Structure formats: structure tokens, C-alpha cells
Amino acid sequence: VQLQASGGGSVQAGGSLRLSCAVSGSIFSWNRMAWYRQVPGKQRELVARRTAARITTYADSVKGRFSITVDGAKKTAYLQMNSLKSEDTAVYYCNAALTVTAPSYPTEFWGQGTLVTVSS
């Protein structure tokens, strides 16, 4: 089981991007999917998280601009990023807690990073 992130790129301030995180391989269920980001010299920070119980959490800095959705049938999480700012520039990482086989506890997975660059 792997997470495959895509959709990063360069955009001007005010623009939009959509990141995708696809789960490859067979799983029993997803418990939580999230996006984190990291800039050089700083800790990785939570951007948005969505649980299977439909609880959504956003970092204060992205509230009202970013939206996380999960398509369970496609095993894919999306991060729609609107009104992008230069401070959103970072490497974005996909994270998920997945139950691979039942019954078992969820396992945490990380995808490779995808770079988002916002120019002002």
C-alpha cells in the first residue's frame, strides 16, 4: 500500500491548485486522510485533515481558502487550494491512517512530497 501525491506546481498569488493523493493497493478502509506541508528549516505542519467520521480540521492559515475532500470509492483525497499566497509555498505531503486488513489497527502512511510554489 502506498500513497501517491500529485498536482503540485507553480502558480501566481491569487491562483488555485488541486492536489491529489491516491491510495494504491488493497485496503479494508480509510480512517483519516490529511495534508501536511513543510518549508526548509521549519517543522512539518498540518494543513487539513478529514476523518471517516466526516470531521474536518484546517490550519487557521488556510481556513476559507483550502478544502479537503475524500472520495472513498476512488481511495483518493484532494486538497483544493484557492486564493493562494506566497506563504503557502511549501512541499505538501499526503498522510493517511488506513486499515489494510480487518480486523487490525490503522497503519499510518506518508506519500512523497509535491512542491507548491506561489509567486507574488
PDB file of C-alpha atoms in Angstrom:
ATOM      1  CA  VAL A   1       0.000   0.000   0.000  1.00  0.00           C
ATOM      2  CA  GLN A   2       1.349   3.401  -0.986  1.00  0.00           C
ATOM      3  CA  LEU A   3       0.175   6.982  -1.190  1.00  0.00           C
ATOM      4  CA  GLN A   4       0.809   8.795  -4.452  1.00  0.00           C
ATOM      5  CA  ALA A   5       0.583  12.560  -4.346  1.00  0.00           C
ATOM      6  CA  SER A   6       0.293  14.740  -7.417  1.00  0.00           C
ATOM      7  CA  GLY A   7      -0.861  18.154  -8.557  1.00  0.00           C
ATOM      8  CA  GLY A   8       1.848  20.446  -7.277  1.00  0.00           C
ATOM      9  CA  GLY A   9       3.302  23.187  -9.414  1.00  0.00           C
ATOM     10  CA  SER A  10       3.891  26.887  -9.753  1.00  0.00           C
ATOM     11  CA  VAL A  11       1.128  29.447  -9.639  1.00  0.00           C
ATOM     12  CA  GLN A  12       0.803  33.171  -9.142  1.00  0.00           C
ATOM     13  CA  ALA A  13      -0.639  34.607  -5.965  1.00  0.00           C
ATOM     14  CA  GLY A  14      -4.410  34.507  -6.028  1.00  0.00           C
ATOM     15  CA  GLY A  15      -4.450  31.411  -8.177  1.00  0.00           C
ATOM     16  CA  SER A  16      -5.628  27.873  -7.462  1.00  0.00           C
ATOM     17  CA  LEU A  17      -4.230  24.360  -7.453  1.00  0.00           C
ATOM     18  CA  ARG A  18      -5.690  20.973  -6.616  1.00  0.00           C
ATOM     19  CA  LEU A  19      -3.567  18.270  -5.045  1.00  0.00           C
ATOM     20  CA  SER A  20      -4.488  14.607  -5.231  1.00  0.00           C
ATOM     21  CA  CYS A  21      -3.449  11.722  -3.016  1.00  0.00           C
ATOM     22  CA  ALA A  22      -4.305   8.285  -4.303  1.00  0.00           C
ATOM     23  CA  VAL A  23      -4.045   5.082  -2.288  1.00  0.00           C
ATOM     24  CA  SER A  24      -2.532   2.293  -4.338  1.00  0.00           C
ATOM     25  CA  GLY A  25      -3.055  -1.278  -3.240  1.00  0.00           C
ATOM     26  CA  SER A  26      -5.872  -3.008  -1.452  1.00  0.00           C
ATOM     27  CA  ILE A  27      -7.183  -1.679   1.848  1.00  0.00           C
ATOM     28  CA  PHE A  28     -10.116  -2.526   4.063  1.00  0.00           C
ATOM     29  CA  SER A  29     -10.976   1.071   4.948  1.00  0.00           C
ATOM     30  CA  TRP A  30      -9.581   4.532   5.443  1.00  0.00           C
ATOM     31  CA  ASN A  31      -9.759   6.144   8.851  1.00  0.00           C
ATOM     32  CA  ARG A  32      -8.165   9.508   8.230  1.00  0.00           C
ATOM     33  CA  MET A  33      -6.561  11.363   5.337  1.00  0.00           C
ATOM     34  CA  ALA A  34      -4.651  14.581   5.670  1.00  0.00           C
ATOM     35  CA  TRP A  35      -2.287  17.031   4.060  1.00  0.00           C
ATOM     36  CA  TYR A  36       0.777  18.472   5.734  1.00  0.00           C
ATOM     37  CA  ARG A  37       3.318  20.953   4.438  1.00  0.00           C
ATOM     38  CA  GLN A  38       6.891  21.820   5.209  1.00  0.00           C
ATOM     39  CA  VAL A  39       9.265  24.606   4.318  1.00  0.00           C
ATOM     40  CA  PRO A  40      13.046  24.354   4.799  1.00  0.00           C
ATOM     41  CA  GLY A  41      14.071  24.968   8.386  1.00  0.00           C
ATOM     42  CA  LYS A  42      10.585  24.563   9.789  1.00  0.00           C
ATOM     43  CA  GLN A  43       8.574  21.707  11.216  1.00  0.00           C
ATOM     44  CA  ARG A  44       6.032  19.912   9.129  1.00  0.00           C
ATOM     45  CA  GLU A  45       2.599  21.338   9.873  1.00  0.00           C
ATOM     46  CA  LEU A  46      -0.936  20.080   9.440  1.00  0.00           C
ATOM     47  CA  VAL A  47      -2.831  21.814   6.657  1.00  0.00           C
ATOM     48  CA  ALA A  48      -6.097  19.862   6.567  1.00  0.00           C
ATOM     49  CA  ARG A  49      -7.463  16.569   7.826  1.00  0.00           C
ATOM     50  CA  ARG A  50     -10.604  14.615   7.127  1.00  0.00           C
ATOM     51  CA  THR A  51     -11.757  11.597   9.119  1.00  0.00           C
ATOM     52  CA  ALA A  52     -14.069   8.813   8.061  1.00  0.00           C
ATOM     53  CA  ALA A  53     -16.464  10.224  10.659  1.00  0.00           C
ATOM     54  CA  ARG A  54     -16.570  13.346   8.474  1.00  0.00           C
ATOM     55  CA  ILE A  55     -14.709  15.527  10.917  1.00  0.00           C
ATOM     56  CA  THR A  56     -12.656  18.117   9.096  1.00  0.00           C
ATOM     57  CA  THR A  57      -9.849  20.202  10.552  1.00  0.00           C
ATOM     58  CA  TYR A  58      -7.959  23.070   8.945  1.00  0.00           C
ATOM     59  CA  ALA A  59      -4.971  25.126   9.936  1.00  0.00           C
ATOM     60  CA  ASP A  60      -6.060  28.658  10.776  1.00  0.00           C
ATOM     61  CA  SER A  61      -3.871  29.995   7.987  1.00  0.00           C
ATOM     62  CA  VAL A  62      -5.835  28.158   5.287  1.00  0.00           C
ATOM     63  CA  LYS A  63      -9.408  28.316   6.611  1.00  0.00           C
ATOM     64  CA  GLY A  64     -11.769  29.651   3.992  1.00  0.00           C
ATOM     65  CA  ARG A  65      -9.243  29.112   1.197  1.00  0.00           C
ATOM     66  CA  PHE A  66      -8.451  25.385   1.203  1.00  0.00           C
ATOM     67  CA  SER A  67     -10.836  22.456   1.129  1.00  0.00           C
ATOM     68  CA  ILE A  68     -10.107  18.777   1.731  1.00  0.00           C
ATOM     69  CA  THR A  69     -12.345  16.073   0.308  1.00  0.00           C
ATOM     70  CA  VAL A  70     -12.065  12.313   0.189  1.00  0.00           C
ATOM     71  CA  ASP A  71     -13.560  10.078  -2.465  1.00  0.00           C
ATOM     72  CA  GLY A  72     -13.748   6.747  -0.676  1.00  0.00           C
ATOM     73  CA  ALA A  73     -14.665   4.800  -3.784  1.00  0.00           C
ATOM     74  CA  LYS A  74     -11.563   6.078  -5.565  1.00  0.00           C
ATOM     75  CA  LYS A  75      -9.442   5.925  -2.401  1.00  0.00           C
ATOM     76  CA  THR A  76      -8.287   9.438  -3.170  1.00  0.00           C
ATOM     77  CA  ALA A  77      -8.020  12.602  -1.130  1.00  0.00           C
ATOM     78  CA  TYR A  78      -7.997  16.030  -2.688  1.00  0.00           C
ATOM     79  CA  LEU A  79      -6.835  19.392  -1.454  1.00  0.00           C
ATOM     80  CA  GLN A  80      -8.388  22.278  -3.337  1.00  0.00           C
ATOM     81  CA  MET A  81      -6.303  25.376  -2.732  1.00  0.00           C
ATOM     82  CA  ASN A  82      -7.750  28.735  -3.702  1.00  0.00           C
ATOM     83  CA  SER A  83      -6.568  32.312  -3.216  1.00  0.00           C
ATOM     84  CA  LEU A  84      -3.032  31.068  -2.865  1.00  0.00           C
ATOM     85  CA  LYS A  85      -0.477  33.260  -1.128  1.00  0.00           C
ATOM     86  CA  SER A  86       3.300  33.288  -1.296  1.00  0.00           C
ATOM     87  CA  GLU A  87       3.388  31.920   2.252  1.00  0.00           C
ATOM     88  CA  ASP A  88       1.641  28.779   1.020  1.00  0.00           C
ATOM     89  CA  THR A  89       4.833  27.853  -0.807  1.00  0.00           C
ATOM     90  CA  ALA A  90       5.993  24.535   0.607  1.00  0.00           C
ATOM     91  CA  VAL A  91       6.359  20.848  -0.037  1.00  0.00           C
ATOM     92  CA  TYR A  92       2.979  19.259   0.596  1.00  0.00           C
ATOM     93  CA  TYR A  93       2.774  15.731   1.969  1.00  0.00           C
ATOM     94  CA  CYS A  94      -0.144  13.363   1.941  1.00  0.00           C
ATOM     95  CA  ASN A  95      -0.808  11.387   5.129  1.00  0.00           C
ATOM     96  CA  ALA A  96      -3.313   8.652   5.837  1.00  0.00           C
ATOM     97  CA  ALA A  97      -4.368   6.215   8.510  1.00  0.00           C
ATOM     98  CA  LEU A  98      -5.575   3.103   6.737  1.00  0.00           C
ATOM     99  CA  THR A  99      -6.892  -0.225   7.906  1.00  0.00           C
ATOM    100  CA  VAL A 100      -5.195  -2.540   5.459  1.00  0.00           C
ATOM    101  CA  THR A 101      -6.842  -5.765   6.594  1.00  0.00           C
ATOM    102  CA  ALA A 102      -9.595  -6.365   9.117  1.00  0.00           C
ATOM    103  CA  PRO A 103      -9.583  -6.756  11.992  1.00  0.00           C
ATOM    104  CA  SER A 104      -6.498  -4.672  12.670  1.00  0.00           C
ATOM    105  CA  TYR A 105      -5.452  -1.270  13.893  1.00  0.00           C
ATOM    106  CA  PRO A 106      -4.944   1.508  11.357  1.00  0.00           C
ATOM    107  CA  THR A 107      -1.475   1.993   9.930  1.00  0.00           C
ATOM    108  CA  GLU A 108      -0.075   5.415   9.145  1.00  0.00           C
ATOM    109  CA  PHE A 109       1.270   6.090   5.677  1.00  0.00           C
ATOM    110  CA  TRP A 110       3.049   9.041   4.103  1.00  0.00           C
ATOM    111  CA  GLY A 111       3.213   9.933   0.460  1.00  0.00           C
ATOM    112  CA  GLN A 112       6.074  11.601  -1.333  1.00  0.00           C
ATOM    113  CA  GLY A 113       6.033  15.378  -1.242  1.00  0.00           C
ATOM    114  CA  THR A 114       4.770  17.566  -4.006  1.00  0.00           C
ATOM    115  CA  LEU A 115       6.120  21.089  -4.344  1.00  0.00           C
ATOM    116  CA  VAL A 116       3.779  24.052  -4.468  1.00  0.00           C
ATOM    117  CA  THR A 117       5.347  27.385  -5.388  1.00  0.00           C
ATOM    118  CA  VAL A 118       3.319  30.573  -5.215  1.00  0.00           C
ATOM    119  CA  SER A 119       4.880  33.672  -6.703  1.00  0.00           C
ATOM    120  CA  SER A 120       3.767  37.166  -5.794  1.00  0.00           C
TER     121      SER A 120
END
